Short mmCIF file of C-alpha atoms in Angstrom, two decimals:
data_model
loop_
_atom_site.label_atom_id
_atom_site.label_comp_id
_atom_site.label_asym_id
_atom_site.label_seq_id
_atom_site.Cartn_x
_atom_site.Cartn_y
_atom_site.Cartn_z
CA MET U 1 0.00 0.00 0.00
CA SER U 2 1.40 3.36 -1.02
CA LEU U 3 2.10 6.03 1.53
CA PHE U 4 -1.00 8.23 1.92
CA ARG U 5 -2.85 6.33 -0.80
CA PRO U 6 -6.54 6.27 0.24
CA ARG U 7 -8.81 3.27 0.38
CA LEU U 8 -11.79 4.19 -1.83
CA GLU U 9 -14.82 1.97 -2.14
CA SER U 10 -16.63 4.17 -4.63
CA ALA U 11 -15.61 4.64 -8.25
CA THR U 12 -16.33 8.34 -7.83
CA ARG U 13 -13.26 10.12 -6.50
CA PRO U 14 -13.60 13.32 -4.51
CA SER U 15 -11.44 16.35 -5.27
CA ALA U 16 -9.85 16.19 -1.82
CA ILE U 17 -9.15 13.33 0.56
CA PRO U 18 -11.12 13.11 3.78
CA ALA U 19 -9.06 12.56 6.88
CA GLU U 20 -10.55 9.15 7.53
CA ALA U 21 -9.41 7.95 4.10
CA VAL U 22 -5.75 8.42 5.00
CA PRO U 23 -4.17 5.45 6.80
CA PRO U 24 -3.90 6.48 10.45
CA ILE U 25 -0.54 7.00 12.05
CA ALA U 26 -1.51 4.38 14.60
CA ASP U 27 -1.43 1.68 11.92
CA PRO U 28 1.81 -0.19 12.77
CA ALA U 29 2.96 -0.78 9.19
CA VAL U 30 2.12 2.61 7.74
CA GLY U 31 2.97 4.45 10.94
CA GLY U 32 6.40 2.89 11.02
CA ARG U 33 6.95 3.78 7.40
CA ILE U 34 5.93 7.38 7.96
CA GLN U 35 8.26 7.62 10.93
CA ARG U 36 11.15 6.13 8.98
CA THR U 37 10.54 8.38 6.01
CA SER U 38 10.24 11.35 8.34
CA THR U 39 13.70 10.73 9.77
CA ILE U 40 15.24 10.32 6.35
CA LEU U 41 13.55 13.43 4.98
CA ASN U 42 14.72 15.45 7.93
CA GLU U 43 18.34 14.64 7.13
CA ALA U 44 18.13 14.51 3.34
CA ILE U 45 15.80 17.43 2.61
CA MET U 46 15.94 19.79 5.54
CA ASP U 47 19.74 20.03 5.72
CA SER U 48 21.09 22.69 3.36
CA VAL U 49 24.24 20.62 2.92
CA SER U 50 23.23 17.01 3.34
CA ASN U 51 25.56 14.35 4.68
CA VAL U 52 23.08 11.82 3.34
CA ARG U 53 23.96 12.81 -0.23
CA ASP U 54 27.58 11.86 0.32
CA SER U 55 26.55 8.34 1.29
CA ILE U 56 24.99 7.80 -2.14
CA PRO U 57 27.26 6.31 -4.83
CA GLU U 58 28.58 9.06 -7.11
CA GLN U 59 26.75 7.81 -10.20
CA HIS U 60 23.40 8.21 -8.39
CA ARG U 61 23.99 11.59 -6.74
CA ALA U 62 22.47 13.54 -9.62
CA HIS U 63 19.36 11.38 -9.25
CA PHE U 64 19.35 12.12 -5.51
CA GLU U 65 19.50 15.86 -6.12
CA THR U 66 16.79 15.67 -8.77
CA LEU U 67 14.36 13.79 -6.53
CA ARG U 68 15.15 16.03 -3.57
CA GLN U 69 14.44 19.14 -5.62
CA GLU U 70 11.24 17.68 -7.06
CA ILE U 71 9.90 17.07 -3.54
CA ILE U 72 10.83 20.58 -2.45
CA ASP U 73 9.26 22.07 -5.59
CA PHE U 74 6.11 19.99 -5.06
CA ALA U 75 5.78 21.22 -1.49
CA GLN U 76 6.25 24.83 -2.55
CA ALA U 77 3.73 24.52 -5.40
CA HIS U 78 1.11 23.10 -3.01
CA ASN U 79 1.77 25.47 -0.11
CA ILE U 80 3.15 22.70 2.08
CA PRO U 81 5.68 24.17 4.53
CA ARG U 82 9.04 22.59 3.89
CA GLU U 83 9.46 21.70 7.55
CA SER U 84 6.24 19.63 7.35
CA LEU U 85 8.08 17.13 5.17
CA SER U 86 9.95 15.87 8.23
CA LYS U 87 6.98 15.82 10.63
CA PRO U 88 4.59 12.86 10.24
CA ASP U 89 1.51 14.55 11.69
CA ALA U 90 2.05 17.75 9.73
CA LEU U 91 2.71 15.82 6.54
CA ARG U 92 -0.40 13.71 7.05
CA GLU U 93 -2.49 16.83 7.60
CA ALA U 94 -1.08 18.47 4.47
CA ALA U 95 -1.77 15.33 2.44
CA ASN U 96 -5.45 15.44 3.46
CA LYS U 97 -5.80 18.67 1.49
CA LEU U 98 -4.40 17.33 -1.77
CA SER U 99 -6.40 16.14 -4.75
CA ILE U 100 -6.16 12.48 -5.75
CA PRO U 101 -3.63 13.06 -8.59
CA ASP U 102 -1.47 15.27 -6.37
CA LEU U 103 -1.62 12.76 -3.56
CA GLU U 104 -0.50 10.03 -5.95
CA ARG U 105 2.35 12.22 -7.11
CA LEU U 106 3.54 12.98 -3.58
CA ALA U 107 3.35 9.31 -2.62
CA THR U 108 5.39 8.33 -5.67
CA LEU U 109 8.05 10.95 -4.99
CA LEU U 110 8.43 9.94 -1.35
CA GLU U 111 8.56 6.24 -2.16
CA ARG U 112 11.22 6.74 -4.83
CA PHE U 113 13.28 8.98 -2.57
CA GLU U 114 13.06 6.61 0.37
CA TYR U 115 14.09 3.68 -1.81
CA LEU U 116 17.12 5.58 -3.11
CA LEU U 117 18.23 6.53 0.38
CA VAL U 118 17.78 3.04 1.82
CA HIS U 119 19.15 1.01 -1.11
CA HIS U 120 21.61 3.57 -2.53
CA GLU U 121 20.28 3.10 -6.04
CA PRO U 122 17.16 4.22 -7.95
CA LYS U 123 14.02 2.14 -7.76
CA LYS U 124 14.31 0.33 -11.04
CA GLU U 125 10.63 -0.61 -11.19
CA ASP U 126 9.82 3.04 -11.83
CA TYR U 127 11.85 3.03 -15.01
CA THR U 128 12.18 -0.61 -16.03
CA GLU U 129 10.15 -0.41 -19.22
CA ALA U 130 11.67 2.92 -20.25
CA LEU U 131 15.23 1.75 -19.52
CA GLU U 132 14.71 -1.48 -21.44
CA TYR U 133 13.29 0.41 -24.41
CA ALA U 134 16.13 2.96 -24.41
CA GLU U 135 18.74 0.22 -24.14
CA VAL U 136 17.35 -1.77 -27.06
CA HIS U 137 16.86 1.22 -29.35
CA TYR U 138 19.66 3.59 -28.30
CA HIS U 139 22.18 1.61 -26.19
CA LEU U 140 21.54 4.47 -23.82
CA LYS U 141 23.42 3.38 -20.70
CA GLU U 142 26.74 2.96 -22.47
CA GLN U 143 26.34 6.31 -24.23
CA TYR U 144 25.24 8.10 -21.07
CA ASP U 145 27.97 6.68 -18.85
CA SER U 146 30.61 7.45 -21.46
CA GLN U 147 29.52 11.07 -21.88
CA PHE U 148 29.10 11.58 -18.14
CA ALA U 149 32.70 10.43 -17.62
CA PHE U 150 33.94 12.55 -20.51
CA LEU U 151 32.26 15.71 -19.19
CA GLU U 152 33.90 15.08 -15.83
CA GLN U 153 37.25 14.44 -17.48
CA VAL U 154 37.29 17.78 -19.33
CA GLY U 155 36.22 19.68 -16.21
CA ILE U 156 32.66 20.58 -17.23
CA LEU U 157 30.88 18.40 -14.65
CA GLU U 158 31.55 18.68 -10.95
CA ASN U 159 29.47 16.50 -8.63
CA GLY U 160 27.00 16.03 -11.46
CA THR U 161 26.34 19.76 -11.91
CA ILE U 162 27.39 22.79 -13.92
CA THR U 163 27.19 26.43 -12.93
CA GLY U 164 25.11 28.55 -15.28
CA ILE U 165 25.66 32.16 -16.29
CA ASP U 166 23.01 33.06 -13.69
CA GLY U 167 25.10 31.56 -10.88
CA LYS U 168 22.68 28.67 -10.36
CA GLU U 169 23.74 25.04 -10.37
CA TYR U 170 22.13 22.77 -12.94
CA LEU U 171 22.08 19.01 -12.50
CA ILE U 172 22.83 16.86 -15.48
CA PRO U 173 19.67 14.97 -16.51
CA THR U 174 19.73 11.44 -15.13
CA LEU U 175 19.81 8.26 -17.18
CA GLU U 176 16.30 7.48 -15.94
CA GLN U 177 14.95 10.87 -17.00
CA ILE U 178 16.36 10.56 -20.50
CA ALA U 179 15.14 6.98 -20.85
CA SER U 180 11.67 8.00 -19.73
CA ARG U 181 11.61 10.88 -22.17
CA LEU U 182 12.69 8.63 -25.05
CA PHE U 183 10.03 6.10 -24.09
CA GLU U 184 7.38 8.78 -23.73
CA ARG U 185 8.18 10.19 -27.18
CA ARG U 186 8.82 6.85 -28.87
CA GLU U 187 6.09 7.31 -31.48
CA THR U 188 7.23 10.84 -32.30
CA LEU U 189 10.87 9.77 -32.54
CA LYS U 190 10.20 6.49 -34.34
CA THR U 191 10.94 7.98 -37.76
CA LYS U 192 14.05 9.79 -36.51
CA HIS U 193 15.34 6.51 -35.07
CA ASP U 194 14.74 4.77 -38.38
CA GLN U 195 16.73 7.56 -40.06
CA GLY U 196 19.68 6.95 -37.75
CA PHE U 197 19.21 9.64 -35.10
CA THR U 198 20.51 7.45 -32.28
CA LYS U 199 23.65 9.26 -31.10
CA LEU U 200 23.27 10.92 -27.70
CA LEU U 201 24.69 14.39 -27.05
CA LEU U 202 24.49 16.00 -23.59
CA VAL U 203 25.11 19.74 -23.79
CA PRO U 204 25.65 22.06 -20.76
CA PHE U 205 23.76 24.92 -22.40
CA GLY U 206 23.62 27.03 -19.22
CA MET U 207 27.39 27.49 -19.04
CA SER U 208 28.94 30.59 -20.56
CA LEU U 209 30.15 30.23 -24.12
CA ASP U 210 33.51 31.72 -23.10
CA SER U 211 33.96 28.92 -20.54
CA LEU U 212 33.09 26.24 -23.07
CA GLN U 213 35.46 27.67 -25.66
CA GLU U 214 38.24 27.70 -23.07
CA THR U 215 37.39 24.08 -22.25
CA LEU U 216 37.68 23.23 -25.94
CA LYS U 217 41.05 24.98 -26.15
CA GLN U 218 42.43 23.10 -23.14
CA PHE U 219 41.02 19.84 -24.48
CA LEU U 220 42.85 20.31 -27.79
CA LEU U 221 46.13 21.02 -26.04
CA SER U 222 45.68 18.01 -23.76
CA TYR U 223 44.77 15.82 -26.73
CA LYS U 224 47.95 16.93 -28.50
CA GLN U 225 50.03 15.94 -25.48
CA THR U 226 48.49 12.47 -25.50
CA TYR U 227 48.54 12.03 -29.28
CA SER U 228 51.64 13.81 -30.54
CA ALA U 229 50.81 13.02 -34.18
CA PHE U 230 47.70 15.22 -33.97
CA ASP U 231 48.51 18.25 -36.11
CA LEU U 232 47.62 21.25 -33.94
CA ASP U 233 48.85 24.83 -33.74
CA ILE U 234 49.58 24.87 -30.02
CA ASN U 235 50.04 28.66 -30.06
CA GLU U 236 46.62 29.34 -31.57
CA SER U 237 44.51 26.20 -31.37
CA LEU U 238 41.25 28.18 -31.34
CA TYR U 239 40.29 31.15 -33.50
CA THR U 240 37.08 33.06 -32.76
CA TRP U 241 35.42 36.04 -34.36
CA SER U 242 35.53 38.90 -31.84
CA ASN U 243 31.75 39.01 -31.38
CA TYR U 244 31.80 35.61 -29.70
CA GLN U 245 33.60 37.01 -26.67
CA GLY U 246 31.04 37.47 -23.88
CA ALA U 247 28.30 36.94 -26.47
CA ASP U 248 25.81 35.23 -24.13
CA ILE U 249 26.31 37.31 -20.97
CA GLY U 250 25.89 40.90 -19.80
CA ASP U 251 22.96 43.29 -19.93
CA SER U 252 22.71 43.21 -23.73
CA PRO U 253 24.00 39.85 -24.99
CA LYS U 254 25.03 39.74 -28.63
CA LEU U 255 23.83 36.18 -29.16
CA VAL U 256 20.26 34.85 -29.13
CA TYR U 257 19.01 31.29 -29.33
CA HIS U 258 16.18 29.52 -31.16
CA PRO U 259 15.64 32.37 -33.67
CA GLN U 260 12.60 32.21 -35.91
CA SER U 261 14.26 34.34 -38.57
CA PHE U 262 17.67 35.80 -39.29
CA THR U 263 16.63 39.44 -39.22
CA LYS U 264 17.75 42.28 -36.98
CA GLU U 265 14.19 42.92 -35.87
CA GLY U 266 11.57 40.24 -35.36
CA HIS U 267 13.99 37.32 -35.00
CA ARG U 268 12.10 36.19 -31.85
CA GLY U 269 15.21 34.56 -30.44
CA LYS U 270 15.85 34.48 -26.68
CA THR U 271 19.01 35.32 -24.79
CA LYS U 272 20.54 32.54 -22.74
CA MET U 273 19.43 34.24 -19.54
CA GLU U 274 15.85 34.42 -20.83
CA VAL U 275 15.91 30.71 -21.63
CA LEU U 276 17.19 29.86 -18.16
CA GLN U 277 14.77 32.21 -16.37
CA THR U 278 11.82 30.89 -18.35
CA ASN U 279 12.55 27.28 -17.50
CA TYR U 280 14.34 27.33 -14.16
CA LYS U 281 11.25 27.01 -11.96
CA LEU U 282 9.03 24.29 -13.33
CA PRO U 283 5.54 23.45 -12.04
CA THR U 284 4.90 20.10 -10.37
CA LEU U 285 7.06 17.69 -12.33
CA THR U 286 5.99 14.42 -13.82
CA PRO U 287 8.51 11.60 -13.57
CA THR U 288 9.61 12.25 -17.15
CA GLN U 289 10.12 16.01 -16.96
CA THR U 290 13.61 17.34 -16.43
CA SER U 291 14.48 19.78 -13.68
CA SER U 292 17.69 20.71 -15.49
CA PRO U 293 16.90 23.40 -18.08
CA GLY U 294 20.60 24.29 -18.08
CA TRP U 295 21.09 21.19 -20.22
CA THR U 296 20.03 20.16 -23.71
CA VAL U 297 19.71 16.51 -24.74
CA HIS U 298 20.08 15.74 -28.45
CA LEU U 299 19.91 12.80 -30.78
CA LEU U 300 22.15 13.04 -33.84
CA GLN U 301 23.25 10.64 -36.55
CA PRO U 302 26.51 8.82 -35.75
CA SER U 303 29.31 8.66 -38.32
CA ASP U 304 27.56 5.70 -39.93
CA PRO U 305 23.83 6.39 -39.46
CA SER U 306 23.01 2.73 -40.20
CA ASN U 307 25.21 1.56 -37.29
CA ILE U 308 24.08 2.72 -33.86
CA ASP U 309 27.50 1.95 -32.37
CA SER U 310 29.62 3.81 -34.89
CA PRO U 311 31.83 6.47 -33.26
CA GLY U 312 31.55 10.22 -33.75
CA PHE U 313 28.96 12.15 -35.71
CA ALA U 314 27.83 12.07 -39.33
CA LEU U 315 29.49 14.59 -41.61
CA ILE U 316 27.72 17.32 -43.58
CA PRO U 317 28.00 16.01 -47.14
CA LYS U 318 28.93 18.09 -50.15
CA GLU U 319 26.26 18.62 -52.78
CA GLY U 320 25.45 15.36 -54.55
CA GLN U 321 27.43 13.22 -52.10
CA GLY U 322 24.77 12.41 -49.50
CA THR U 323 23.08 9.04 -48.98
CA PRO U 324 19.41 8.89 -47.87
CA GLN U 325 18.77 7.13 -44.56
CA GLY U 326 15.64 5.35 -43.34
CA ASP U 327 13.22 2.77 -44.68
CA GLU U 328 9.80 4.11 -43.69
CA ASN U 329 10.43 7.77 -44.57
CA PRO U 330 13.83 8.01 -46.30
CA ARG U 331 15.68 11.19 -45.38
CA PRO U 332 17.92 12.77 -48.02
CA PRO U 333 20.79 14.46 -46.14
CA LEU U 334 20.82 18.24 -45.91
CA GLU U 335 23.76 18.77 -48.23
CA ALA U 336 26.04 21.80 -48.29
CA GLY U 337 25.38 24.67 -50.66
CA GLN U 338 22.23 26.36 -49.41
CA SER U 339 21.98 29.56 -47.38
CA ALA U 340 21.37 29.68 -43.63
CA ASN U 341 17.99 31.26 -44.40
CA GLU U 342 17.05 28.29 -46.55
CA TYR U 343 18.12 25.71 -44.00
CA LEU U 344 16.21 27.49 -41.23
CA SER U 345 13.11 27.67 -43.41
CA ILE U 346 13.29 23.97 -44.29
CA LEU U 347 13.45 22.89 -40.64
CA GLN U 348 10.84 25.35 -39.38
CA LYS U 349 8.18 24.61 -41.97
CA VAL U 350 8.16 20.88 -41.28
CA GLN U 351 8.81 20.91 -37.53
CA ASP U 352 5.57 19.07 -36.69
CA ASP U 353 4.86 17.52 -40.09
CA PRO U 354 5.08 13.73 -39.68
CA CYS U 355 5.20 13.34 -43.46
CA SER U 356 8.40 15.32 -43.84
CA PRO U 357 11.71 13.47 -43.51
CA TYR U 358 13.04 16.48 -41.58
CA SER U 359 10.31 16.77 -38.95
CA HIS U 360 11.35 17.38 -35.32
CA GLU U 361 14.83 18.56 -36.31
CA SER U 362 16.56 21.80 -35.40
CA GLY U 363 19.91 23.45 -36.01
CA MET U 364 22.76 23.37 -33.52
CA THR U 365 24.19 26.11 -31.30
CA PRO U 366 27.86 26.92 -30.66
CA GLU U 367 27.54 25.12 -27.32
CA ASP U 368 26.24 22.01 -29.08
CA TRP U 369 29.06 22.10 -31.60
CA ILE U 370 31.79 22.37 -28.97
CA ILE U 371 30.65 19.25 -27.11
CA ALA U 372 30.08 17.35 -30.37
CA PHE U 373 33.51 18.33 -31.70
CA MET U 374 35.33 17.17 -28.57
CA LEU U 375 33.44 13.86 -28.47
CA HIS U 376 34.00 13.28 -32.17
CA LEU U 377 37.76 13.82 -31.84
CA GLN U 378 37.89 11.65 -28.70
CA GLU U 379 36.00 8.79 -30.35
CA THR U 380 37.39 8.88 -33.90
CA GLY U 381 40.79 10.55 -33.60
CA LYS U 382 39.71 12.95 -36.35
CA PRO U 383 38.45 16.56 -36.12
CA MET U 384 34.82 17.15 -37.10
CA ASP U 385 33.83 19.44 -40.00
CA ASN U 386 37.27 19.26 -41.59
CA TRP U 387 36.04 20.98 -44.74
CA GLN U 388 39.40 21.10 -46.51
CA ASN U 389 39.46 17.33 -47.01
CA ASN U 390 36.98 17.74 -49.92
CA THR U 391 34.44 15.50 -48.19
CA GLU U 392 33.21 17.39 -45.13
CA SER U 393 31.76 20.88 -44.76
CA ILE U 394 31.72 23.94 -42.54
CA SER U 395 28.72 23.96 -40.19
CA TYR U 396 26.16 26.73 -39.96
CA LEU U 397 24.95 26.89 -36.35
CA THR U 398 21.40 27.93 -37.10
CA GLY U 399 20.24 27.39 -33.51
CA ALA U 400 21.75 30.78 -32.66
CA PHE U 401 22.00 34.26 -34.20
CA PHE U 402 23.86 37.59 -33.84
CA PRO U 403 21.02 40.12 -34.42
CA SER U 404 23.06 43.33 -34.25
CA SER U 405 25.49 41.98 -36.86
CA VAL U 406 22.80 40.05 -38.77
CA ALA U 407 25.17 37.11 -38.77
CA VAL U 408 24.76 33.36 -38.32
CA PRO U 409 27.40 31.52 -36.25
CA GLY U 410 29.50 28.87 -37.91
CA ALA U 411 32.28 26.50 -36.93
CA PHE U 412 34.82 24.19 -38.55
CA TRP U 413 38.26 22.65 -38.32
CA SER U 414 40.96 24.22 -40.49
CA ARG U 415 43.43 21.59 -41.64
CA VAL U 416 45.67 24.28 -43.11
CA ARG U 417 45.76 26.44 -39.96
CA ARG U 418 45.52 23.39 -37.67
CA GLN U 419 42.91 24.97 -35.44
CA THR U 420 39.20 25.17 -34.68
CA ASN U 421 37.41 28.23 -36.01
CA PHE U 422 34.28 30.07 -34.85
CA VAL U 423 33.13 32.41 -37.58
CA SER U 424 29.95 34.04 -38.90
CA SER U 425 28.13 34.21 -42.22
CA ASP U 426 25.58 36.37 -43.97
CA PRO U 427 22.32 34.38 -43.69
CA ARG U 428 21.59 35.04 -47.37
CA SER U 429 24.88 33.81 -48.82
CA ARG U 430 25.45 30.40 -50.37
CA ASP U 431 28.67 28.47 -50.36
CA GLY U 432 29.27 24.93 -51.54
CA ASN U 433 31.51 24.34 -48.53
CA ILE U 434 28.93 25.30 -45.89
CA GLY U 435 25.95 23.27 -44.70
CA VAL U 436 24.00 22.47 -41.56
CA ARG U 437 23.96 19.63 -39.04
CA SER U 438 20.60 19.12 -37.39
CA SER U 439 19.47 17.14 -34.36
CA ALA U 440 16.32 15.90 -32.68
CA VAL U 441 16.03 17.45 -29.23
CA VAL U 442 14.77 14.95 -26.66
#
């Protein structure tokens, strides 16, 4: 029997739970459970710096923080004093005032949290079907664990969190959250999976772009030390157009995200701070919603879209060199040679059109490209978007825009200069060496 779950004889459910419907504290089984949960909550939720967290294995600490925050957010959203969470009588009284769905939600949260604290691992039954689905279709655990370790290795992740430009800490989405989201959207993403969009990419969007570019620079230098044959200009491994510096911070950021057009006025893009402020406080969360808006989770095509385990990411093919992917709705690749305006228009017009091979796709941001580039080099030993090899292309980053300059970000590897480059382009211009890499955001 679930904690606070009422015994109802009638099929008609009231909007609130009468006191007599709640199992009394005197009931030995339920009373003992409430008392045990109360003690745990007192230590794990009420303490600002919890010693309980440190007893959880490192790989499950992000899950601990997520559940803890969900309970706190739930209490706040339902006017339940936070201190009531650690007092059985007060918690029972507060539960009496909740509707049936809210009561179910609270019971589920408490049960999951208690299980984690007692067993030091998530309650697998809550995610079994989703985890099994994600493993079969995406080999999710291997991908997630690998990227989690990589983000720690390069100094982006610390105790499962990043610090955003707003000074807040953002937890990396947990394996269970991503699996649940993939399972929840399985029908929507079915076509994308068939087209080879199976490669996970975890992006710490909330971090400053300057910090991520510095991380990329240090990664390249470290990679050169490990692999001396890697041809890198160690004196200038990273070139950036001046407008990138501080582009996402300050009172008037130069860079906006998710633009609807590449025009100085009416672009409808949002600054990074606006994105974080819009999403930071979520309403009562369902088990599949993420409480980490500082992160973006993508699915991209791996280097061989027909092989889920192939390393790195698919290239942007030159005109006439792409190979369609998918059986049910074959997707011709977005080849190089069109303008940023044209690529944006293609993806926007068919965003929710299930008949289009490009539905549910969007362009990447500079933050996305940095993480993808580092992973690609780590996994393949080759730099991504090496356009001077006559096979790959420069990447428009159409998920972002410089309104004051009316310029679209772009990035590539220069084999001649032996460095990564962050540049910009006129959204109207066409170049046979420039294309777009798109992803499906989970």
